[in-house]
mmCIF file of C-alpha atoms and ligand atoms in Angstrom:
data_model
loop_
_atom_site.group_PDB
_atom_site.id
_atom_site.type_symbol
_atom_site.label_atom_id
_atom_site.label_comp_id
_atom_site.label_asym_id
_atom_site.label_seq_id
_atom_site.Cartn_x
_atom_site.Cartn_y
_atom_site.Cartn_z
ATOM 1 C CA VAL A 1 70.620 -13.560 -25.883
ATOM 2 C CA ARG A 2 68.520 -16.217 -24.514
ATOM 3 C CA LEU A 3 69.271 -16.450 -20.814
ATOM 4 C CA PHE A 4 68.116 -18.374 -17.703
ATOM 5 C CA ALA A 5 69.367 -18.747 -14.165
ATOM 6 C CA ALA A 6 70.315 -22.254 -13.121
ATOM 7 C CA ALA A 7 71.582 -24.226 -10.144
ATOM 8 C CA GLU A 8 74.568 -26.558 -11.069
ATOM 9 C CA LEU A 9 74.766 -30.081 -9.881
ATOM 10 C CA PRO A 10 78.073 -31.819 -8.365
ATOM 11 C CA GLY A 11 79.741 -33.750 -10.979
ATOM 12 C CA GLU A 12 78.841 -37.187 -9.308
ATOM 13 C CA VAL A 13 75.168 -36.453 -9.372
ATOM 14 C CA ARG A 14 75.299 -35.378 -13.050
ATOM 15 C CA ALA A 15 77.032 -38.767 -13.805
ATOM 16 C CA ALA A 16 74.248 -40.662 -11.794
ATOM 17 C CA LEU A 17 71.587 -38.942 -13.673
ATOM 18 C CA ALA A 18 73.115 -39.465 -16.997
ATOM 19 C CA GLY A 19 73.536 -43.222 -16.218
ATOM 20 C CA TRP A 20 69.757 -43.434 -14.978
ATOM 21 C CA GLY A 21 68.747 -41.800 -18.457
ATOM 22 C CA ALA A 22 70.927 -44.406 -20.227
ATOM 23 C CA ALA A 23 69.128 -47.179 -18.111
ATOM 24 C CA VAL A 24 65.836 -45.839 -19.325
ATOM 25 C CA GLY A 25 67.185 -46.591 -22.709
ATOM 26 C CA ASP A 26 64.065 -45.295 -24.613
ATOM 27 C CA PRO A 27 64.852 -44.675 -28.299
ATOM 28 C CA ARG A 28 62.017 -42.051 -28.311
ATOM 29 C CA LEU A 29 64.117 -39.753 -26.059
ATOM 30 C CA ARG A 30 67.220 -37.864 -26.706
ATOM 31 C CA PRO A 31 69.252 -37.590 -23.644
ATOM 32 C CA VAL A 32 70.620 -34.420 -22.381
ATOM 33 C CA GLY A 33 74.531 -34.432 -22.272
ATOM 34 C CA GLU A 34 75.949 -35.101 -18.857
ATOM 35 C CA ASP A 35 77.772 -31.712 -18.841
ATOM 36 C CA SER A 36 74.631 -29.923 -19.561
ATOM 37 C CA LEU A 37 72.429 -31.432 -16.791
ATOM 38 C CA HIS A 38 71.118 -28.500 -14.482
ATOM 39 C CA VAL A 39 68.224 -27.060 -12.566
ATOM 40 C CA THR A 40 66.607 -24.257 -14.240
ATOM 41 C CA LEU A 41 65.582 -21.664 -11.554
ATOM 42 C CA VAL A 42 64.407 -18.538 -13.497
ATOM 43 C CA PHE A 43 63.709 -18.589 -17.342
ATOM 44 C CA LEU A 44 64.524 -14.996 -18.658
ATOM 45 C CA GLY A 45 64.194 -15.641 -22.504
ATOM 46 C CA GLU A 46 65.427 -13.170 -24.905
ATOM 47 C CA GLN A 47 67.424 -10.193 -23.171
ATOM 48 C CA PRO A 48 69.467 -7.506 -24.926
ATOM 49 C CA ASP A 49 73.069 -8.298 -25.200
ATOM 50 C CA ASP A 50 74.020 -5.509 -22.885
ATOM 51 C CA ALA A 51 71.835 -6.594 -20.174
ATOM 52 C CA ALA A 52 73.728 -9.940 -19.684
ATOM 53 C CA ALA A 53 76.601 -8.415 -17.540
ATOM 54 C CA ARG A 54 73.995 -6.857 -15.110
ATOM 55 C CA LEU A 55 71.781 -10.024 -15.015
ATOM 56 C CA GLY A 56 74.977 -11.973 -14.215
ATOM 57 C CA ALA A 57 76.105 -10.001 -11.475
ATOM 58 C CA ALA A 58 72.400 -10.092 -9.916
ATOM 59 C CA VAL A 59 72.614 -13.900 -10.081
ATOM 60 C CA VAL A 60 75.921 -14.088 -8.518
ATOM 61 C CA ALA A 61 74.740 -11.881 -5.614
ATOM 62 C CA CYS A 62 72.219 -14.610 -4.736
ATOM 63 C CA ALA A 63 74.671 -17.360 -4.199
ATOM 64 C CA GLU A 64 74.387 -17.824 -0.425
ATOM 65 C CA GLY A 65 74.536 -21.485 0.838
ATOM 66 C CA PRO A 66 74.738 -24.190 1.492
ATOM 67 C CA VAL A 67 71.738 -25.413 -0.427
ATOM 68 C CA ARG A 68 71.049 -29.205 0.072
ATOM 69 C CA ALA A 69 68.863 -31.020 -2.290
ATOM 70 C CA GLY A 70 68.105 -34.542 -3.188
ATOM 71 C CA LEU A 71 67.078 -36.666 -6.136
ATOM 72 C CA GLY A 72 63.331 -37.381 -6.052
ATOM 73 C CA ASP A 73 61.064 -39.056 -8.317
ATOM 74 C CA PRO A 74 61.036 -39.237 -12.298
ATOM 75 C CA VAL A 75 58.390 -36.863 -13.880
ATOM 76 C CA TRP A 76 57.141 -36.356 -17.304
ATOM 77 C CA LEU A 77 56.541 -32.618 -18.084
ATOM 78 C CA SER A 78 53.906 -31.710 -19.093
ATOM 79 C CA PRO A 79 52.132 -34.869 -18.184
ATOM 80 C CA GLY A 80 49.401 -34.533 -20.469
ATOM 81 C CA ARG A 81 51.846 -34.442 -23.636
ATOM 82 C CA PRO A 82 55.203 -34.938 -22.383
ATOM 83 C CA HIS A 83 58.238 -33.113 -24.144
ATOM 84 C CA VAL A 84 60.892 -34.049 -21.437
ATOM 85 C CA LEU A 85 61.717 -36.552 -18.994
ATOM 86 C CA ALA A 86 62.895 -35.049 -15.696
ATOM 87 C CA VAL A 87 63.893 -36.132 -12.282
ATOM 88 C CA GLY A 88 62.411 -34.034 -9.506
ATOM 89 C CA LEU A 89 64.501 -32.580 -6.701
ATOM 90 C CA THR A 90 63.671 -32.794 -3.031
ATOM 91 C CA ASP A 91 64.029 -29.398 -1.091
ATOM 92 C CA PRO A 92 64.420 -30.780 2.601
ATOM 93 C CA ASP A 93 64.894 -27.384 4.417
ATOM 94 C CA GLY A 94 63.558 -25.103 1.702
ATOM 95 C CA ALA A 95 66.920 -23.842 0.765
ATOM 96 C CA LEU A 96 66.493 -24.296 -3.026
ATOM 97 C CA GLY A 97 63.174 -22.705 -3.013
ATOM 98 C CA ALA A 98 64.490 -19.722 -1.136
ATOM 99 C CA LEU A 99 67.481 -19.676 -3.552
ATOM 100 C CA ARG A 100 64.948 -19.423 -6.433
ATOM 101 C CA ALA A 101 62.862 -16.800 -4.695
ATOM 102 C CA ARG A 102 66.181 -14.663 -4.209
ATOM 103 C CA ALA A 103 66.902 -15.195 -7.996
ATOM 104 C CA VAL A 104 63.543 -13.991 -8.890
ATOM 105 C CA ALA A 105 63.616 -10.806 -6.842
ATOM 106 C CA ALA A 106 67.263 -10.122 -7.920
ATOM 107 C CA LEU A 107 66.407 -10.495 -11.646
ATOM 108 C CA GLY A 108 63.507 -8.343 -11.373
ATOM 109 C CA VAL A 109 60.988 -10.920 -13.081
ATOM 110 C CA ALA A 110 57.574 -11.587 -12.326
ATOM 111 C CA ASP A 111 57.312 -14.784 -10.477
ATOM 112 C CA GLU A 112 55.238 -17.599 -12.249
ATOM 113 C CA ARG A 113 51.886 -18.393 -11.091
ATOM 114 C CA ARG A 114 52.678 -22.120 -11.355
ATOM 115 C CA PRO A 115 54.505 -23.557 -8.195
ATOM 116 C CA PHE A 116 58.190 -24.102 -8.576
ATOM 117 C CA LEU A 117 58.795 -27.673 -9.552
ATOM 118 C CA PRO A 118 62.545 -28.069 -9.161
ATOM 119 C CA HIS A 119 63.695 -30.815 -11.809
ATOM 120 C CA VAL A 120 66.619 -31.702 -13.859
ATOM 121 C CA THR A 121 65.705 -32.589 -17.394
ATOM 122 C CA VAL A 122 67.331 -35.681 -18.407
ATOM 123 C CA ALA A 123 65.967 -36.353 -22.018
ATOM 124 C CA ARG A 124 63.912 -34.775 -24.467
ATOM 125 C CA VAL A 125 61.006 -36.628 -26.123
ATOM 126 C CA ARG A 126 62.223 -36.760 -30.081
ATOM 127 C CA ARG A 127 59.970 -34.797 -32.560
ATOM 128 C CA GLY A 128 56.899 -36.755 -33.635
ATOM 129 C CA GLU A 129 57.132 -39.189 -30.839
ATOM 130 C CA ARG A 130 54.329 -39.550 -28.230
ATOM 131 C CA ILE A 131 54.741 -40.765 -24.586
ATOM 132 C CA ARG A 132 51.898 -41.906 -22.525
ATOM 133 C CA PRO A 133 53.338 -41.514 -18.939
ATOM 134 C CA ALA A 134 50.703 -44.051 -17.537
ATOM 135 C CA HIS A 135 52.074 -46.862 -19.658
ATOM 136 C CA GLU A 136 55.712 -46.237 -18.738
ATOM 137 C CA THR A 137 57.957 -47.993 -16.358
ATOM 138 C CA LEU A 138 61.069 -46.404 -15.219
ATOM 139 C CA PRO A 139 64.093 -47.511 -13.335
ATOM 140 C CA PRO A 140 64.220 -46.333 -9.864
ATOM 141 C CA VAL A 141 66.386 -43.046 -9.301
ATOM 142 C CA PRO A 142 69.594 -43.352 -7.231
ATOM 143 C CA PRO A 143 68.595 -41.744 -3.891
ATOM 144 C CA LEU A 144 71.284 -39.075 -3.793
ATOM 145 C CA SER A 145 71.478 -36.187 -1.230
ATOM 146 C CA PHE A 146 74.026 -33.390 -2.092
ATOM 147 C CA GLY A 147 74.810 -29.744 -2.013
ATOM 148 C CA ILE A 148 73.903 -27.580 -5.030
ATOM 149 C CA ALA A 149 77.424 -26.923 -6.496
ATOM 150 C CA ALA A 150 76.985 -23.430 -8.017
ATOM 151 C CA LEU A 151 74.528 -20.668 -9.247
ATOM 152 C CA ALA A 152 74.963 -19.560 -12.813
ATOM 153 C CA LEU A 153 73.324 -17.359 -15.561
ATOM 154 C CA LEU A 154 73.277 -19.427 -18.547
ATOM 155 C CA ARG A 155 73.075 -18.504 -22.200
ATOM 156 C CA SER A 156 71.303 -21.083 -24.360
ATOM 157 C CA HIS A 157 72.391 -21.396 -27.857
ATOM 158 C CA LEU A 158 69.322 -22.824 -30.027
ATOM 159 C CA GLY A 159 69.766 -24.568 -33.431
ATOM 160 C CA ARG A 160 69.832 -28.009 -34.647
ATOM 161 C CA GLY A 161 71.125 -30.887 -32.363
ATOM 162 C CA PRO A 162 71.288 -30.723 -28.584
ATOM 163 C CA ALA A 163 71.055 -27.467 -26.821
ATOM 164 C CA ARG A 164 74.362 -25.923 -25.983
ATOM 165 C CA TYR A 165 74.775 -23.799 -22.736
ATOM 166 C CA GLU A 166 77.351 -21.323 -21.903
ATOM 167 C CA ALA A 167 77.889 -19.597 -18.546
ATOM 168 C CA VAL A 168 77.523 -15.821 -18.681
ATOM 169 C CA ALA A 169 78.210 -15.749 -14.841
ATOM 170 C CA HIS A 170 79.026 -18.240 -12.204
ATOM 171 C CA ALA A 171 79.273 -18.514 -8.593
ATOM 172 C CA VAL A 172 80.320 -21.499 -6.601
ATOM 173 C CA LEU A 173 78.059 -22.153 -3.508
ATOM 174 C CA PRO A 174 79.551 -23.021 0.111
ATOM 175 C CA SER A 175 79.617 -26.972 0.485
ATOM 176 C CA ALA A 176 76.590 -28.384 2.351
ATOM 177 C CA GLY A 177 78.955 -30.896 4.036
ATOM 178 C CA PRO A 178 78.259 -34.574 4.488
ATOM 179 C CA GLY A 179 74.752 -35.904 5.269
HETATM 180 O O1 3AM B 1 65.907 -27.071 -17.362
HETATM 181 P P1 3AM B 1 64.891 -27.254 -18.410
HETATM 182 O O2 3AM B 1 65.716 -28.003 -19.698
HETATM 183 O O3 3AM B 1 63.708 -28.083 -17.656
HETATM 184 O O4 3AM B 1 62.289 -25.785 -20.843
HETATM 185 C C1 3AM B 1 63.455 -25.035 -20.787
HETATM 186 C C2 3AM B 1 64.740 -25.291 -20.108
HETATM 187 O O5 3AM B 1 64.268 -26.004 -19.097
HETATM 188 C C3 3AM B 1 63.172 -23.725 -20.157
HETATM 189 O O6 3AM B 1 64.119 -23.004 -19.775
HETATM 190 C C4 3AM B 1 65.276 -24.043 -19.795
HETATM 191 C C5 3AM B 1 66.437 -23.620 -20.514
HETATM 192 O O7 3AM B 1 65.949 -23.589 -22.070
HETATM 193 N N1 3AM B 1 62.153 -22.780 -20.851
HETATM 194 C C6 3AM B 1 62.189 -22.582 -22.223
HETATM 195 N N2 3AM B 1 61.307 -21.749 -22.514
HETATM 196 C C7 3AM B 1 60.565 -21.420 -21.374
HETATM 197 C C8 3AM B 1 59.455 -20.614 -21.115
HETATM 198 N N3 3AM B 1 58.864 -19.778 -22.129
HETATM 199 C C9 3AM B 1 61.269 -21.998 -20.215
HETATM 200 N N4 3AM B 1 60.707 -21.871 -18.973
HETATM 201 C C10 3AM B 1 59.742 -21.117 -18.760
HETATM 202 N N5 3AM B 1 59.132 -20.407 -19.820
#
């Protein structure tokens, strides 16, 4: 099974991001479905079927909060030859980075050398299309601030068409409250 740990967004933030993606309106891009929008924290890749329950429990144990975040600037990943259009997340008090660090430790994976760039992938570049980021103008991202809704271990089903994600384990985070 192909697994990754993800932070889940409040419904109104997913709706705003889906609306932003629709406003980009670029036929070279394939939007991620509103229900599938998430923040990948730790990519685990292929894991044995019988490891899923243990890994799910490890992720759930990391669900301490609240974890406040905000929508930041759009970002093409990777910039040299973009495959996705994402929206960066701000991490005003470091809680999102700390959540990821807990998940990395709990899952027993080697941390990536690249710095963590929290983001929500909003659309994928269609096969055969080429984007030159410097030539693109994008609509402004709505300046939302919110609490991360939940932490999940997600299973990714590959295949033709949009990626499908299924929660193997899921833990709601305490609300961040207003502001
Ligand atoms: O949340 P997004 O969509 O940005 O890009 C993949 C996706 O991220 C990423 O894991 C998420 C769920 O598939 N991913 C896929 N392969 C990866 C890899 N080898 C990877 N991240 C790191 N290393």
